XYZ file of N, CA, C and O in Angstrom:
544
model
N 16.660 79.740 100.762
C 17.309 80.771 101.521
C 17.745 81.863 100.559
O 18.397 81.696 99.528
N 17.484 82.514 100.840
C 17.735 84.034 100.122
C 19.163 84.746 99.986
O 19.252 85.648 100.819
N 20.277 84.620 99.210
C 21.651 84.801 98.774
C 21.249 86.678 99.339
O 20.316 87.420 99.030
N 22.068 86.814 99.963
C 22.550 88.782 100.278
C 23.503 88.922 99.591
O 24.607 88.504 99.941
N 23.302 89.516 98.506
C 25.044 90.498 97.816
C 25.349 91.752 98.776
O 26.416 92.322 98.552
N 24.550 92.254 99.816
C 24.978 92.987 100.385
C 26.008 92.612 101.844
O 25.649 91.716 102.608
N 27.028 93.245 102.045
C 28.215 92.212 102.971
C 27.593 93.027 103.897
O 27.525 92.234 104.836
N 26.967 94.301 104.395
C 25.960 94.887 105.601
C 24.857 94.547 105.810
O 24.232 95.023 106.758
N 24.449 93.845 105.170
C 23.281 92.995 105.485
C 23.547 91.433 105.835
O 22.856 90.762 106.601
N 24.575 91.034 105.191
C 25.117 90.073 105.831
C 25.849 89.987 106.935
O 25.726 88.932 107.557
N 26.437 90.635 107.280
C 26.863 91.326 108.895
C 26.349 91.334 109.711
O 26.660 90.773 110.762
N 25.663 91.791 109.557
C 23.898 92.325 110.482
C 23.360 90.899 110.472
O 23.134 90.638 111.653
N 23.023 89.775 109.660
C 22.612 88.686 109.987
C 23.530 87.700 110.382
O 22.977 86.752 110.939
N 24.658 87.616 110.286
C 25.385 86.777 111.157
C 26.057 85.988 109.909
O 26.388 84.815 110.080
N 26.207 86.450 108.992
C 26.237 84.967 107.388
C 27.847 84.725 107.392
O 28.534 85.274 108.253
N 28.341 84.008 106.546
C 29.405 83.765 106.125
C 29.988 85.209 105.072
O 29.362 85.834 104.216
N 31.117 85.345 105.462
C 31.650 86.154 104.538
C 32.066 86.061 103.014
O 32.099 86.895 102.109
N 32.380 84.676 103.093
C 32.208 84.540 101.462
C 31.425 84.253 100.588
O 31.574 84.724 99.460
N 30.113 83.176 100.975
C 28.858 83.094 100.286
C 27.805 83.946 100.681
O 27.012 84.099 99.752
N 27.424 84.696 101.937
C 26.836 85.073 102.691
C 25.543 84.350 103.098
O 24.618 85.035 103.534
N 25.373 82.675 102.961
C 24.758 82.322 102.695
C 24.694 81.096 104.619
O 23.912 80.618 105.441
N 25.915 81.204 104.333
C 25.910 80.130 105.817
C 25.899 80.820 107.441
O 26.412 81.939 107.474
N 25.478 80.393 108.530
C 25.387 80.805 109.372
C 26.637 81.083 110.255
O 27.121 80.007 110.604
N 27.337 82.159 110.743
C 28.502 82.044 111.652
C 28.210 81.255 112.747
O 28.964 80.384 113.181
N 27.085 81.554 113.220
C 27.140 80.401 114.469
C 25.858 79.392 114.954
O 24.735 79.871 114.796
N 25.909 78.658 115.266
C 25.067 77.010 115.448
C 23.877 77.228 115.747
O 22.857 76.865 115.161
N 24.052 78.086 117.069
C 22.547 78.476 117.850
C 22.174 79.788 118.046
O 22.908 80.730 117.748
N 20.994 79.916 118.564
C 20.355 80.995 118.549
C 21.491 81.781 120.038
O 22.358 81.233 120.719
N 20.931 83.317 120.064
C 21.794 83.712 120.775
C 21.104 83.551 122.201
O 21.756 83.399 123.235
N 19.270 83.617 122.127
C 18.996 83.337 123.168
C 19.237 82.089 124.088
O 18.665 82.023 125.176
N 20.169 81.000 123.612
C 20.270 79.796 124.052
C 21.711 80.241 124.876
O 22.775 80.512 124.320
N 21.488 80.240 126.143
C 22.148 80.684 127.475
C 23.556 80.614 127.727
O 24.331 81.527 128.012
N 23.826 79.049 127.537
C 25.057 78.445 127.834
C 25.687 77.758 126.220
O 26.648 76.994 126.129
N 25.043 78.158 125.331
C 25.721 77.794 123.965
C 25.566 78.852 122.887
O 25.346 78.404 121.761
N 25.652 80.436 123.042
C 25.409 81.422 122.318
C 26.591 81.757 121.382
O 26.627 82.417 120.343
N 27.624 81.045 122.127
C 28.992 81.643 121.251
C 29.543 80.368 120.298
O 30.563 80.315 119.612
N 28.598 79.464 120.489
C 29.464 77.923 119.605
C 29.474 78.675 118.028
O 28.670 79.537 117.672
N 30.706 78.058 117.115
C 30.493 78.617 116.174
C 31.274 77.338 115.082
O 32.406 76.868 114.968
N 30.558 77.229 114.724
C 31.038 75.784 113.615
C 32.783 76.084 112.730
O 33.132 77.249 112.540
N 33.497 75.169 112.380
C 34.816 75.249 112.396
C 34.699 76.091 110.633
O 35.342 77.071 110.256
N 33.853 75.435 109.990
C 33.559 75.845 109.073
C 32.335 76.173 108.322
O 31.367 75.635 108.861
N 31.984 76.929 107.168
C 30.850 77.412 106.871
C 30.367 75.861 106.301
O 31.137 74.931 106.063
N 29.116 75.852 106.174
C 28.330 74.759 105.823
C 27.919 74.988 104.432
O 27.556 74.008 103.781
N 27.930 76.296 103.822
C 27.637 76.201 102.916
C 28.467 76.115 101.939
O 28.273 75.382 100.970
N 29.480 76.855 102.090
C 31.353 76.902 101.204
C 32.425 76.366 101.557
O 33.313 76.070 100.757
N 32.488 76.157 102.893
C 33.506 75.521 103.487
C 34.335 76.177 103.593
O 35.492 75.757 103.556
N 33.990 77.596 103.785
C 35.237 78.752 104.508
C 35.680 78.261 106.023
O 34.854 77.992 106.896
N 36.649 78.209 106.143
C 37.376 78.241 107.053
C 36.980 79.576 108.227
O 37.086 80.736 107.831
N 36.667 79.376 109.220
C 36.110 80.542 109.780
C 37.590 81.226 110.778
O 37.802 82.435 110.869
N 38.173 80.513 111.216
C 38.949 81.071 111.868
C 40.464 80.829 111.057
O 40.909 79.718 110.766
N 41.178 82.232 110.750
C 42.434 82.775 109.593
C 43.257 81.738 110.620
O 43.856 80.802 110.089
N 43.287 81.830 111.567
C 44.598 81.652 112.399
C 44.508 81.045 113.979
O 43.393 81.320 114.424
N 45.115 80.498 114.712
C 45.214 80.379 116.039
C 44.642 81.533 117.097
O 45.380 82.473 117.393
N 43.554 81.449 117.551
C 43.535 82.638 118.436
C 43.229 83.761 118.071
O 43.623 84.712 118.746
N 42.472 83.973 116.944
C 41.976 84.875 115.930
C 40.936 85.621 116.870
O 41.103 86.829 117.042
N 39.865 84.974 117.493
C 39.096 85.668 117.593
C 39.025 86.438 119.611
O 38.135 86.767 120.395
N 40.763 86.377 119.617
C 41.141 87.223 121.010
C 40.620 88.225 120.696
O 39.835 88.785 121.460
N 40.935 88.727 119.439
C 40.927 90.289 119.322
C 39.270 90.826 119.412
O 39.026 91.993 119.717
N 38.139 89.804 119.101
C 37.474 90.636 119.211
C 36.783 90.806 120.467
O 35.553 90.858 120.475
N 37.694 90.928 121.899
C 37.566 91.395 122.897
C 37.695 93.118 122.669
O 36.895 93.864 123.233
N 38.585 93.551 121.948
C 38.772 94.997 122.254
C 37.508 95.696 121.297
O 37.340 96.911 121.406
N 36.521 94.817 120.252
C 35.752 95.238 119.418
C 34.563 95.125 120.524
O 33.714 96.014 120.458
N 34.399 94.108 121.560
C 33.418 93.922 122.492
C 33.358 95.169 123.810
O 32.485 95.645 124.535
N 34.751 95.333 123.616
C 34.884 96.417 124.924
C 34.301 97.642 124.098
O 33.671 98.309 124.918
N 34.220 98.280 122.769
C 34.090 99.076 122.135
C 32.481 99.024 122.649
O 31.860 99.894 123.260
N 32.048 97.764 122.211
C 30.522 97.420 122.594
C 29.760 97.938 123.552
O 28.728 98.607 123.615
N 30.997 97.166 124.726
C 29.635 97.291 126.061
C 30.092 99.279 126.434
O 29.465 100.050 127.159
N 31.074 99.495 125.803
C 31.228 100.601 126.488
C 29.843 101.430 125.643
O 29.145 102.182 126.323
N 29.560 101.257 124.333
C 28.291 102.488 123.882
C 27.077 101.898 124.944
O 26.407 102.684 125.613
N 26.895 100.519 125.007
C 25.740 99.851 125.614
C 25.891 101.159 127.123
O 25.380 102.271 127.253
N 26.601 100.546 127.824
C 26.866 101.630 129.208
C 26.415 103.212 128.960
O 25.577 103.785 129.656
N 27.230 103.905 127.670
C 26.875 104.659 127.586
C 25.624 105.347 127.234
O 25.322 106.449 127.691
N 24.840 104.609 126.336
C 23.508 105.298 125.864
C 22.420 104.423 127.436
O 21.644 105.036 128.169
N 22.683 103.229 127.494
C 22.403 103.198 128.999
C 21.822 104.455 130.125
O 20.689 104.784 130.473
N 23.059 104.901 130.445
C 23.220 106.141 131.219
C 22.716 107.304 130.724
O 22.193 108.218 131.360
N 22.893 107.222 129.619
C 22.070 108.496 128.882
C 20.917 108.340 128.630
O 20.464 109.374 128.140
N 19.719 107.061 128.767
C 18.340 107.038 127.990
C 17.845 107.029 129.928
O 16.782 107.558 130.251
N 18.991 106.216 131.277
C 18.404 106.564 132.513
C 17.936 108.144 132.709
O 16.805 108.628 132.737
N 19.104 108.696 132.821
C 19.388 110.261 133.526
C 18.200 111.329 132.378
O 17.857 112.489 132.608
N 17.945 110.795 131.630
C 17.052 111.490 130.325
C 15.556 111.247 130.454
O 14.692 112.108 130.290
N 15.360 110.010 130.757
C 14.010 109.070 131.126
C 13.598 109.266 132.538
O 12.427 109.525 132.817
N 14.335 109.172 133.253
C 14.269 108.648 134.872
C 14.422 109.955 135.780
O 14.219 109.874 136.992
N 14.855 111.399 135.055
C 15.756 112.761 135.469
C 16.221 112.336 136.135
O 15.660 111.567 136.916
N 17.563 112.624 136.184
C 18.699 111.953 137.230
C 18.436 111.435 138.317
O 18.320 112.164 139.301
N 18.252 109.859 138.438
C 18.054 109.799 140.091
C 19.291 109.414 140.263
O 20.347 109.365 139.632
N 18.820 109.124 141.411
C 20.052 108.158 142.413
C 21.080 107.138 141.637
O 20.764 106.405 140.700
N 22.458 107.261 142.272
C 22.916 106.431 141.875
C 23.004 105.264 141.379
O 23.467 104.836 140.322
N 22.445 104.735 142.373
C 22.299 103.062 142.630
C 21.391 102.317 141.420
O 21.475 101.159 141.011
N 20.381 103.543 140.944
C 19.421 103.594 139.579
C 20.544 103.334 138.339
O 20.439 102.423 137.519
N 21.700 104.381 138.377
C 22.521 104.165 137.385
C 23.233 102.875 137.005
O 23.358 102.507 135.837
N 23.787 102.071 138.283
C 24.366 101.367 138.421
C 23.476 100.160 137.869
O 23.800 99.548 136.851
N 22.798 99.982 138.309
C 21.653 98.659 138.498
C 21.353 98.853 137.048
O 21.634 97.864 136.371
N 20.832 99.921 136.357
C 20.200 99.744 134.796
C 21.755 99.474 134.097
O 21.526 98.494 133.388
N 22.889 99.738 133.954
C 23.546 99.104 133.035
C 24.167 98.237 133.401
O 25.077 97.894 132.647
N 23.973 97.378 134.859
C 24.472 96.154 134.770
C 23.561 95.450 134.456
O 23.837 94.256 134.337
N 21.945 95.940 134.165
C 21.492 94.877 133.544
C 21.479 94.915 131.902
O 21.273 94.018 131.085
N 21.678 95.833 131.797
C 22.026 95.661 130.019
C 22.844 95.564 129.786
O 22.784 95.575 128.556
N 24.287 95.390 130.185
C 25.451 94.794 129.899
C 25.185 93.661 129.663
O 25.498 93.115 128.606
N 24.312 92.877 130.971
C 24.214 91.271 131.128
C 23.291 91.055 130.136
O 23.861 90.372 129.285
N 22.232 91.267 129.823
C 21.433 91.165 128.622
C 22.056 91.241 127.317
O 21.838 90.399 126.446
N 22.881 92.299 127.153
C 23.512 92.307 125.919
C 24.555 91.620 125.858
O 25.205 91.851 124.838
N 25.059 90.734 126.651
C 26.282 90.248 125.999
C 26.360 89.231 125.166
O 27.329 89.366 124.419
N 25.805 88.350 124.992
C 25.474 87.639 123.978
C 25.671 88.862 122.378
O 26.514 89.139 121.524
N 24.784 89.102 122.633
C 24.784 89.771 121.416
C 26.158 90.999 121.005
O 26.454 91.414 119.884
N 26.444 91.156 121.600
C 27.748 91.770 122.035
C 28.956 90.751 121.622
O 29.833 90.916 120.774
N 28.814 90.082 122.148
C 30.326 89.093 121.843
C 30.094 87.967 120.227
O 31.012 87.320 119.722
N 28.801 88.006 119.758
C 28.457 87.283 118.329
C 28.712 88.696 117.526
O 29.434 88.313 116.606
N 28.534 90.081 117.352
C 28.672 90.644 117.208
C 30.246 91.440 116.422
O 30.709 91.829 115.350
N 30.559 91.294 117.933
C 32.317 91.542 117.726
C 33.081 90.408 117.252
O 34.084 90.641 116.577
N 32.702 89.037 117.546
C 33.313 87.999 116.476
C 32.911 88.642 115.011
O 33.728 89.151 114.243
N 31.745 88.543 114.814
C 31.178 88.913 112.869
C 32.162 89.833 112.831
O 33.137 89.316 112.284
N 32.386 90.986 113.159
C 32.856 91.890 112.812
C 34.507 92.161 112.610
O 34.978 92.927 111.768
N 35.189 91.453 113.460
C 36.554 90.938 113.641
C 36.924 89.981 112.246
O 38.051 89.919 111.756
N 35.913 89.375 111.813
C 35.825 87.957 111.011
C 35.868 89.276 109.006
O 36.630 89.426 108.051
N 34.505 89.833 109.488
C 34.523 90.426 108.127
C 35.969 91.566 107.865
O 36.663 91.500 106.851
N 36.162 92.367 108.767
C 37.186 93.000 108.570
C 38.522 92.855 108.576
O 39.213 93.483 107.774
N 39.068 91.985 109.505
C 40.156 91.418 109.679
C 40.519 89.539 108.922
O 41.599 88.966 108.774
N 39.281 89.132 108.645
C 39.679 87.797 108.707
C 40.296 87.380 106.809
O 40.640 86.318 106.291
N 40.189 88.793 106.268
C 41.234 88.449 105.102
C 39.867 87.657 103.847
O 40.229 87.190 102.767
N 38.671 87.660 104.201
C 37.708 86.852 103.512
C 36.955 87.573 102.820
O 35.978 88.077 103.374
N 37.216 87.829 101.361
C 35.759 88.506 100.477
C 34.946 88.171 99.780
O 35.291 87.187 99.125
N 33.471 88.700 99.474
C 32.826 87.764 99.109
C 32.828 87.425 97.301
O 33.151 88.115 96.335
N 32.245 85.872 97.459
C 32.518 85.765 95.907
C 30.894 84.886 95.459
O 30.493 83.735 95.630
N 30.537 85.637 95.075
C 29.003 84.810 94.378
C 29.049 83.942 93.846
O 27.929 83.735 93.377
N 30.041 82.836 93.451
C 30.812 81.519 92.881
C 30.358 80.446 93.813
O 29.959 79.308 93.566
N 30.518 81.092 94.969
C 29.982 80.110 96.336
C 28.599 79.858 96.342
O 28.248 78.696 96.547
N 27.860 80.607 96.181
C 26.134 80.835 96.429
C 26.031 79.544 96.267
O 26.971 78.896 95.807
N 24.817 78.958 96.639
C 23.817 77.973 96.253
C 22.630 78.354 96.684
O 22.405 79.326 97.407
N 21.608 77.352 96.107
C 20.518 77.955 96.064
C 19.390 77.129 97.156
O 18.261 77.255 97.631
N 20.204 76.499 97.164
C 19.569 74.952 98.377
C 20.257 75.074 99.560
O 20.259 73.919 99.987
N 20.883 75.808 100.407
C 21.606 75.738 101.629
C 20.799 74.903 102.540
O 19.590 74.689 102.628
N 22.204 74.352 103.421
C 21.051 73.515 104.589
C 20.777 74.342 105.302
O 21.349 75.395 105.020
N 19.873 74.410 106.500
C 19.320 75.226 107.873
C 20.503 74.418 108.709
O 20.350 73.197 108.683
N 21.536 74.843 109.369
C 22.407 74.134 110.814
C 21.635 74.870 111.708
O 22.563 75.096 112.484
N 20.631 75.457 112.254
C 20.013 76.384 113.856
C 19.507 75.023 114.142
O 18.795 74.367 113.382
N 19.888 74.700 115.171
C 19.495 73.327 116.579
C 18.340 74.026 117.372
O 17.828 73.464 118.340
């Protein structure tokens, strides 16, 4: 497995914040009813993923940040693509990309809650060079 010194590239893939080496979460996002499981700790360092009790409430208001651009460029690639139709056109295309995106939306705003807020920086001390695969 390939060590990222970059913490935006590790972001973007979902890694641990301190080795960037372990996965934030278990399963794939396309897996329906288990997209948000997220192991207590990293597998590869044994970071502690969650600082505190209830840590990752907050990244509801990073998710609302979310679906609101999703909605918005939504509405803007309809009325641009489609020349303004009908309402009901508007409505119907971003409730289906809300619903499509949320998965990715809510793994998202956890990573991001986790790297910025969760108090964790990275330290290349952690790396290894043998990580296990945890994706089920």
């Amino acid at each position: 497995m390939a060590t990222l010194d970059s913490t935006a590239l590790s972001l973007l893939q979902q890694r641990c914040p301190r080795c960037h080496q372990g996965h934030l979460f278990t399963t794939s996002a396309l897996h329906i009813t288990r997209f948000a499981e997220m192991p207590a700790d990293c597998p590869v360092c044994g970071q502690h993923y969650e600082p505190e009790p209830g840590f990752f409430w907050g990244a509801m208001y990073i998710s609302y940040a979310f679906s609101t651009a999703i909605m918005l460029v939504t509405g803007f690639l309809v009325y641009h693509l489609l020349h303004d139709p009908a309402v009901w056109v508007y409505v119907t295309s971003v409730a289906v990309a809300a619903v499509l995106l949320t998965p990715l939306s809510l793994r998202y705003s956890r990573t991001v809650l986790l790297y910025l807020f969760g108090g964790i920086d990275y330290d290349p001390r952690y790396r290894t060079e043998a990580a296990p695969a945890i994706r089920r």
